[in-house]
PDB file of C-alpha atoms in Angstrom:
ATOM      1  CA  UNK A   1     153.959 121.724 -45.235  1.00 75.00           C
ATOM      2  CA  UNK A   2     156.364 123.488 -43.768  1.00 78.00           C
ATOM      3  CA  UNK A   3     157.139 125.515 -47.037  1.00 81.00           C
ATOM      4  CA  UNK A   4     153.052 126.558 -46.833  1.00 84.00           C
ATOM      5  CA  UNK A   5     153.334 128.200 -43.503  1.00 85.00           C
ATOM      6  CA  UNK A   6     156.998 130.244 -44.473  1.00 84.00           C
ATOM      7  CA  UNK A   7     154.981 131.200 -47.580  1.00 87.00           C
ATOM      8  CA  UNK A   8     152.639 133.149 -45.146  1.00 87.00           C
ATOM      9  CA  UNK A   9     154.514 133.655 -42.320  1.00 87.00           C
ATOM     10  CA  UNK A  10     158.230 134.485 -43.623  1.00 86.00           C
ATOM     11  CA  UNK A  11     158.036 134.415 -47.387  1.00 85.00           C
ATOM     12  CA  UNK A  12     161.443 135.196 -47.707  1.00 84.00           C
ATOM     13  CA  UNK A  13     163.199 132.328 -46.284  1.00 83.00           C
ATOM     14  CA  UNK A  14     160.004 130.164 -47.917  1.00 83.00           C
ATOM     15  CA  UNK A  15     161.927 130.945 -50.765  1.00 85.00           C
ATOM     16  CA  UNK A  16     165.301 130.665 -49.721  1.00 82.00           C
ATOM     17  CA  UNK A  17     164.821 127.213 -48.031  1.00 81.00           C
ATOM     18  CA  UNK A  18     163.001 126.297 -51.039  1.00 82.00           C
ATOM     19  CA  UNK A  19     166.364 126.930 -53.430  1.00 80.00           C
ATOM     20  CA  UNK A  20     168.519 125.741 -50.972  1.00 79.00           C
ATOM     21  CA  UNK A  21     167.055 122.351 -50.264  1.00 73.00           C
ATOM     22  CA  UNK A  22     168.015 119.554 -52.593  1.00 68.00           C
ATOM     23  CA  UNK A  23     165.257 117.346 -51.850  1.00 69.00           C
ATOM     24  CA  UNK A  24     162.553 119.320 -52.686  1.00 75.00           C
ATOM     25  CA  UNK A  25     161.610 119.681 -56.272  1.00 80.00           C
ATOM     26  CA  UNK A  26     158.938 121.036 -59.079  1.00 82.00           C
ATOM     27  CA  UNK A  27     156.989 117.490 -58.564  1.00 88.00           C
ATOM     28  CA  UNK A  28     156.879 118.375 -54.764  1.00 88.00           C
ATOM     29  CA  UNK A  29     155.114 121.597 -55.248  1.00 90.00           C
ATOM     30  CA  UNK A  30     153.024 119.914 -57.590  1.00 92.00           C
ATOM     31  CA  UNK A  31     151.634 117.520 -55.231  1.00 93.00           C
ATOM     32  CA  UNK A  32     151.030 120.443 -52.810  1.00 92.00           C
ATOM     33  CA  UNK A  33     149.248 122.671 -55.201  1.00 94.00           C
ATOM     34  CA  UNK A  34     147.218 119.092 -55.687  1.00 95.00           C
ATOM     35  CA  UNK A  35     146.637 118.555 -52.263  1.00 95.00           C
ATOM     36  CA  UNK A  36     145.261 121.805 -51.664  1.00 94.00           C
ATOM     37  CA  UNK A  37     142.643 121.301 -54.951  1.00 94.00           C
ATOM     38  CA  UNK A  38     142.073 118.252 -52.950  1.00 94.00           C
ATOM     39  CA  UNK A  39     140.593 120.414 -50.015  1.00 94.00           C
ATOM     40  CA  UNK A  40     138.730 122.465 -52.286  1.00 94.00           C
ATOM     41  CA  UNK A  41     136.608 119.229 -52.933  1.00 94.00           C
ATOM     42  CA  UNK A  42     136.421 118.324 -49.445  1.00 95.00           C
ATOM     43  CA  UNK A  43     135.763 122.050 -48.192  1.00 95.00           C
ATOM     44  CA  UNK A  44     132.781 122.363 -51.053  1.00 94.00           C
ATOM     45  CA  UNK A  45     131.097 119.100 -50.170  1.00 94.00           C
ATOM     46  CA  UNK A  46     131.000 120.746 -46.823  1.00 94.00           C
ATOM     47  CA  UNK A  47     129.843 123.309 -48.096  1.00 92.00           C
ATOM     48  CA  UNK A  48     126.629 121.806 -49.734  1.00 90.00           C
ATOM     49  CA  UNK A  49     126.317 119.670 -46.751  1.00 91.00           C
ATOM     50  CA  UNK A  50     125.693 122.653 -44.844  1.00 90.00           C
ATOM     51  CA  UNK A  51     123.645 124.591 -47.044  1.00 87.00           C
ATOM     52  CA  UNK A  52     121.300 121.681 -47.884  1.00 84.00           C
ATOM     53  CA  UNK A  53     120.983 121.853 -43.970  1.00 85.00           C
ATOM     54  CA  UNK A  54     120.165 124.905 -43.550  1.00 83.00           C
ATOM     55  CA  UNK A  55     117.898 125.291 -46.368  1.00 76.00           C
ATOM     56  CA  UNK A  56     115.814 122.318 -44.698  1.00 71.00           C
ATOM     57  CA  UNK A  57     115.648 123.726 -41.132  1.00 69.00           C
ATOM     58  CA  UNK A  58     114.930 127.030 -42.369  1.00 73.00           C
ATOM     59  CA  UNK A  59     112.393 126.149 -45.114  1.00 71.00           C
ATOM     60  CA  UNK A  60     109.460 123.767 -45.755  1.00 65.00           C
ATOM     61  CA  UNK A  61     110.033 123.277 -49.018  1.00 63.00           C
ATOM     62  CA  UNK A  62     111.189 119.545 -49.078  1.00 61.00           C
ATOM     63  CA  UNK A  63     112.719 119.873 -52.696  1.00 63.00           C
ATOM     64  CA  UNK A  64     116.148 121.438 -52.664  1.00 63.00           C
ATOM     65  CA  UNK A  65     118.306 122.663 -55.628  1.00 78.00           C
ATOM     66  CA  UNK A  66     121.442 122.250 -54.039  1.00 78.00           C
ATOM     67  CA  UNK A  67     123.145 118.617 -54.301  1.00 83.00           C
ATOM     68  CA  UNK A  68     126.057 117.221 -52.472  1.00 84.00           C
ATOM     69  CA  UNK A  69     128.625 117.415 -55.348  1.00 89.00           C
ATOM     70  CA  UNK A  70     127.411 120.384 -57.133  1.00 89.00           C
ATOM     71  CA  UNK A  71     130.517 122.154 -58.058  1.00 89.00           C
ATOM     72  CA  UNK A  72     132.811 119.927 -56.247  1.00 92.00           C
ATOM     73  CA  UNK A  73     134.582 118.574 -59.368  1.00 93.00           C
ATOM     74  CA  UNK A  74     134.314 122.082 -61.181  1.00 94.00           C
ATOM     75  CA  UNK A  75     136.368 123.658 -57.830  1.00 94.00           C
ATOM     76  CA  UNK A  76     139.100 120.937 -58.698  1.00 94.00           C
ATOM     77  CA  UNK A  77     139.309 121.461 -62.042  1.00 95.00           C
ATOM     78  CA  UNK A  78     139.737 125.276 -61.353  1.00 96.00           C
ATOM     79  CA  UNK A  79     142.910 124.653 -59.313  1.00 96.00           C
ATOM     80  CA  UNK A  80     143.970 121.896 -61.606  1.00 95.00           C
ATOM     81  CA  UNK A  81     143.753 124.121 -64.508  1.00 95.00           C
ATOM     82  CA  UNK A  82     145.765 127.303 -62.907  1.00 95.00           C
ATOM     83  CA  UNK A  83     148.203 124.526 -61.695  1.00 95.00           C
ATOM     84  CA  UNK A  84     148.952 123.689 -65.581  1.00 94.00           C
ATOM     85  CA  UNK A  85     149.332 127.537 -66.469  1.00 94.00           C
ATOM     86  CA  UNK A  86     151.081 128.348 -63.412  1.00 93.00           C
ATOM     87  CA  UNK A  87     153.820 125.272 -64.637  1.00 92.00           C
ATOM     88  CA  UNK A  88     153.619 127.421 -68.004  1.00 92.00           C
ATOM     89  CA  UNK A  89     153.685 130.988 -67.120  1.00 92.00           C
ATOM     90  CA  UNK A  90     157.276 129.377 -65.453  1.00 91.00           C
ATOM     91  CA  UNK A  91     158.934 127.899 -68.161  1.00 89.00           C
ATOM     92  CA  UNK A  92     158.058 130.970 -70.369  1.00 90.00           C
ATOM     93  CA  UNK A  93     159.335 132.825 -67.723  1.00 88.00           C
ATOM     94  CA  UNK A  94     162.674 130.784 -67.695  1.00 84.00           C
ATOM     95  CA  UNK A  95     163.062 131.182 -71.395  1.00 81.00           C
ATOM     96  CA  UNK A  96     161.680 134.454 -72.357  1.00 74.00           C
ATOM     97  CA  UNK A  97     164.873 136.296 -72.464  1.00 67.00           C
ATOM     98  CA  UNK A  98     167.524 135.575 -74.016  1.00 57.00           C
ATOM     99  CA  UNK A  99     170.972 135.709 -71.604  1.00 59.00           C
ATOM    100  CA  UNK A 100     174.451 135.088 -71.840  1.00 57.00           C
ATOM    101  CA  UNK A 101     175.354 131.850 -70.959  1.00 58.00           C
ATOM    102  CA  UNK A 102     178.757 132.602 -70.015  1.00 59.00           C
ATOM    103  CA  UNK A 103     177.863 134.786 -67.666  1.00 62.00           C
ATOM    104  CA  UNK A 104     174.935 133.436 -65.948  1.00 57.00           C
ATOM    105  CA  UNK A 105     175.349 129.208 -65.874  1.00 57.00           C
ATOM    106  CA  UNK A 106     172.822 128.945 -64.140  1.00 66.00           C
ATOM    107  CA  UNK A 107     169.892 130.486 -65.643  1.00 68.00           C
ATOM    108  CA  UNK A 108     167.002 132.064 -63.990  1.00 77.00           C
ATOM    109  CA  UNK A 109     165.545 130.326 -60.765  1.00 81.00           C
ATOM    110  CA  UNK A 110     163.169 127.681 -61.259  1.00 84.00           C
ATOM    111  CA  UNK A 111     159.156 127.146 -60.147  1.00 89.00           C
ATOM    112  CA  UNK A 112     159.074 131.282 -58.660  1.00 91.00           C
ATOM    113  CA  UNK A 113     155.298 130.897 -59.979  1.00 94.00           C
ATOM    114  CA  UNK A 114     154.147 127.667 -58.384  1.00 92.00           C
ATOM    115  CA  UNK A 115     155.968 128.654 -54.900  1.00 93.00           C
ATOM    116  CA  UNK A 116     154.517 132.176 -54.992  1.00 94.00           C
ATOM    117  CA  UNK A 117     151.091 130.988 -56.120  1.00 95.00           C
ATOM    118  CA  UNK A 118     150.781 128.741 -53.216  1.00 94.00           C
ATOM    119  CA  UNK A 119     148.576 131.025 -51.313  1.00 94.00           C
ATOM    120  CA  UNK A 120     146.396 131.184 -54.163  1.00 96.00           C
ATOM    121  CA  UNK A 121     145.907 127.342 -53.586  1.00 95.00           C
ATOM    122  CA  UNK A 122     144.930 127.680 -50.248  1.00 95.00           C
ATOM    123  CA  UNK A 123     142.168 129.642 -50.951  1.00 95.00           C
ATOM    124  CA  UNK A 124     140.150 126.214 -51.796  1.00 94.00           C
ATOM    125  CA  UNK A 125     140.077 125.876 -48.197  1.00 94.00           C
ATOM    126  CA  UNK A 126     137.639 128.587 -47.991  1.00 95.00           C
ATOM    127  CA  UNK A 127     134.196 127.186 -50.598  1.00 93.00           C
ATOM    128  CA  UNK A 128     132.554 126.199 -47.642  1.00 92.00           C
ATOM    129  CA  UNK A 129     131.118 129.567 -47.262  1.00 91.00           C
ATOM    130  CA  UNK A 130     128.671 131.251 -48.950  1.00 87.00           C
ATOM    131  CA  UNK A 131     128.992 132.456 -52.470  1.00 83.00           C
ATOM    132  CA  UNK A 132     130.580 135.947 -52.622  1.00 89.00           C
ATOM    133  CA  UNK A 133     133.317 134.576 -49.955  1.00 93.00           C
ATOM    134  CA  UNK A 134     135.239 132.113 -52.084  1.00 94.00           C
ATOM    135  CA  UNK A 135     135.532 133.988 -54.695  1.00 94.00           C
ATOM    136  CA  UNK A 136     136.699 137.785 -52.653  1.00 96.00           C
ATOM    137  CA  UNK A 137     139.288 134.678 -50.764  1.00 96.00           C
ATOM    138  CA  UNK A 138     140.299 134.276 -54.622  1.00 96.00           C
ATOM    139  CA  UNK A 139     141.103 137.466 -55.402  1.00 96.00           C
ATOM    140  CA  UNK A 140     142.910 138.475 -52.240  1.00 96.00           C
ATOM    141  CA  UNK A 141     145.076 135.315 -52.624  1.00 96.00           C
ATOM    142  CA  UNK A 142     145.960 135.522 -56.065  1.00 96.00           C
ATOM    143  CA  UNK A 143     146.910 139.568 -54.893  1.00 96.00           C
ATOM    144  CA  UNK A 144     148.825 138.515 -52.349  1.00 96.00           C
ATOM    145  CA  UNK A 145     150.677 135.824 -54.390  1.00 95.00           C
ATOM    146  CA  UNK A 146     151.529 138.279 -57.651  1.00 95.00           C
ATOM    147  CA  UNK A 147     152.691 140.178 -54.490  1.00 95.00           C
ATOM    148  CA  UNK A 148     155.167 137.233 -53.463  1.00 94.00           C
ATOM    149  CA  UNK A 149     156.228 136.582 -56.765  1.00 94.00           C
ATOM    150  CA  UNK A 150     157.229 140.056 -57.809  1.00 95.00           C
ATOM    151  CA  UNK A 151     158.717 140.954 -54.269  1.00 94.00           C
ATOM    152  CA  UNK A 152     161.327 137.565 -55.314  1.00 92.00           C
ATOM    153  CA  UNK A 153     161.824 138.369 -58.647  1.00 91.00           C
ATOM    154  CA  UNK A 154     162.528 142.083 -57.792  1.00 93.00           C
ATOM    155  CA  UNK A 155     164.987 141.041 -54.702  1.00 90.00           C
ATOM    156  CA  UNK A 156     167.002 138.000 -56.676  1.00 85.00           C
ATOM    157  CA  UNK A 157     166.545 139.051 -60.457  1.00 85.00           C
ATOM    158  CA  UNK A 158     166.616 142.641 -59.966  1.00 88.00           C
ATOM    159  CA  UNK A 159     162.975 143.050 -61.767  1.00 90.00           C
ATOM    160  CA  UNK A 160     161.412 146.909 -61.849  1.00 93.00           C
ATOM    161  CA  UNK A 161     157.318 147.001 -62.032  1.00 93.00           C
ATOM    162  CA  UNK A 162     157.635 147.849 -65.207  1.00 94.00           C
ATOM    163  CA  UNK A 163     159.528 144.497 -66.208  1.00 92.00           C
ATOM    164  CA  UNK A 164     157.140 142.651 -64.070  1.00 93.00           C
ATOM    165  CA  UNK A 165     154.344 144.573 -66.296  1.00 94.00           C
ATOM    166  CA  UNK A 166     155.669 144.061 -69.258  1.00 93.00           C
ATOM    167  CA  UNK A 167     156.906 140.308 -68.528  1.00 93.00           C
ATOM    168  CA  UNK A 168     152.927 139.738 -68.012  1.00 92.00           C
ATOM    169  CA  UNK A 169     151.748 141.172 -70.949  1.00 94.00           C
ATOM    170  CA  UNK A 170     154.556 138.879 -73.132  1.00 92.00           C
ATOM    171  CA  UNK A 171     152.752 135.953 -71.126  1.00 93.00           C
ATOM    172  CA  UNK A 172     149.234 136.824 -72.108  1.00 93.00           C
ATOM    173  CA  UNK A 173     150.090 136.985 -75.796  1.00 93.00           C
ATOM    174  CA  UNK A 174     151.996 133.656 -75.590  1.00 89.00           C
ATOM    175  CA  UNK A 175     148.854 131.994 -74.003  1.00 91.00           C
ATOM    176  CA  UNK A 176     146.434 133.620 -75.879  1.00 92.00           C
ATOM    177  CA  UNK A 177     148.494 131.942 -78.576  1.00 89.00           C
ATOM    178  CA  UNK A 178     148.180 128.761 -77.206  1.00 87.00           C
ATOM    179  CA  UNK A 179     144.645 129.206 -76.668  1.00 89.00           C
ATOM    180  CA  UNK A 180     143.735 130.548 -80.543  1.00 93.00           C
ATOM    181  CA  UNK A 181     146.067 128.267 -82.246  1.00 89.00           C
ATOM    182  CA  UNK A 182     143.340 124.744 -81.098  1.00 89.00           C
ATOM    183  CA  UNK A 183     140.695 126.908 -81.972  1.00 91.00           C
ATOM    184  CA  UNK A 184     142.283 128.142 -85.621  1.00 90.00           C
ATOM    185  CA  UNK A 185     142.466 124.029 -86.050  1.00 90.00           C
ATOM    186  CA  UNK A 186     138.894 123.847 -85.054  1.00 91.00           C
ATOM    187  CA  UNK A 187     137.380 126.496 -87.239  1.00 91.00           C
ATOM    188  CA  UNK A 188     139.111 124.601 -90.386  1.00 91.00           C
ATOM    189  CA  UNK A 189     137.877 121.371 -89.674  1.00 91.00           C
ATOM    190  CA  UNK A 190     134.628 122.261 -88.804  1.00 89.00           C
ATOM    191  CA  UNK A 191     134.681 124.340 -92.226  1.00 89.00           C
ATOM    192  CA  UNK A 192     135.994 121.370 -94.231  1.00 88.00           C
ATOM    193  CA  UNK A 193     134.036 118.788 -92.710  1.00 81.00           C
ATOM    194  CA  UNK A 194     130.120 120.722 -92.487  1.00 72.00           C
TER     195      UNK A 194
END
C-alpha cells in the first residue's frame, strides 16, 4: 500500500522504489489493481444500499428499481478488463521497438502501465455516489495516470509527446487487431454454419 500513496503523493520515488525493490513484482501490482476492483464492488453495493434508502424515505412508492447488486459485478469486470489491457498495452510497449541488444541489456522497464494506472484503480472507490460522479472520478484518474506514465517514460526513456502520441496510436491498431481478428473468425463461422 505503500506504493498507492507514493503514486499520489511522490510519484517519482513510487516509481523509483518500485524498480529498485526486488520483492515486489508484476503479480504484486496485479493483486493491487484487484484489490482495488474489489472496492469497486464493495463501494457500489453501498452505493445501492444508500440509494434504495433514500428512494424509500423520500418516496411512497414501495416498488423500487434499484437492487442491491445492480452493477456491482459489471464495476468489477470494468477494472478487471482494463487490468488485462493495461498488462497488454505493457508488453507491446516492451517490444514495440526494436533496440540494440548490445547496447541496452536490459531492455525497457517493466509494468510503467500498471504502476502509472494505479490511480485509475482507485477511482472504484468512488461508485458510491451518484451517477455522473463515478464516471467524471474516471476520467480525471485515467488523466492523471496517462499523466504519470508519460512524465516516467519522458524522464527514464527520454520519450517526446510526440513518441508518446504516436506510441498510442501503434497500440490502438495492435488492439483493434486483437479485437477484429475473434470477430473475422466469427463472421466465417456464422457464414458457414447458417
Amino acid at each position: 500500500m505503500d506504493l498507492v500513496r507514493d503514486v499520489f503523493f511522490s510519484p517519482k520515488s513510487a516509481f523509483e522504489s518500485f524498480f529498485q525493490k526486488q520483492d515486489l513484482g508484476g503479480r504484486d501490482l496485479f493483486l493491487i489493481h484487484i484489490q482495488l476492483a474489489a472496492l469497486g464492488i464493495i463501494s457500489k453495493f453501498v452505493g445501492n444500499l444508500i440509494q434504495i434508502f433514500v428512494l424509500k424515505v423520500t418516496t411512497d412508492d414501495e416498488d423500487t428499481k434499484i437492487t442491491l447488486l445492480q452493477g456491482v459485478f459489471a464495476v468489477f469486470v470494468f477494472y478487471f478488463a482494463v487490468i488485462v489491457l493495461l498488462r497488454l498495452l505493457d508488453s507491446f510497449r516492451i517490444y514495440h521497438k526494436m533496440r540494440d541488444r548490445l547496447k541496452d541489456w536490459q531492455g525497457p522497464e517493466p509494468h510503467v502501465f500498471a504502476i502509472s494506472f494505479i490511480p485509475f484503480s482507485t477511482t472504484a472507490v468512488f461508485w458510491f455516489l451518484p451517477a455522473p460522479f463515478p464516471l467524471l472520478f474516471i476520467a480525471l484518474g485515467g488523466l492523471y495516470s496517462l499523466q504519470l506514465s508519460y512524465m516516467f517514460l519522458s524522464m527514464m526513456r527520454g520519450w517526446t509527446s510526440f513518441d508518446f502520441l504516436f506510441f498510442f496510436m501503434k497500440a490502438l491498431l495492435f488492439f483493434l487487431f486483437l479485437a477484429a481478428f475473434p470477430l473475422l473468425v466469427y463472421n466465417i463461422i456464422r457464414t458457414v454454419v447458417f
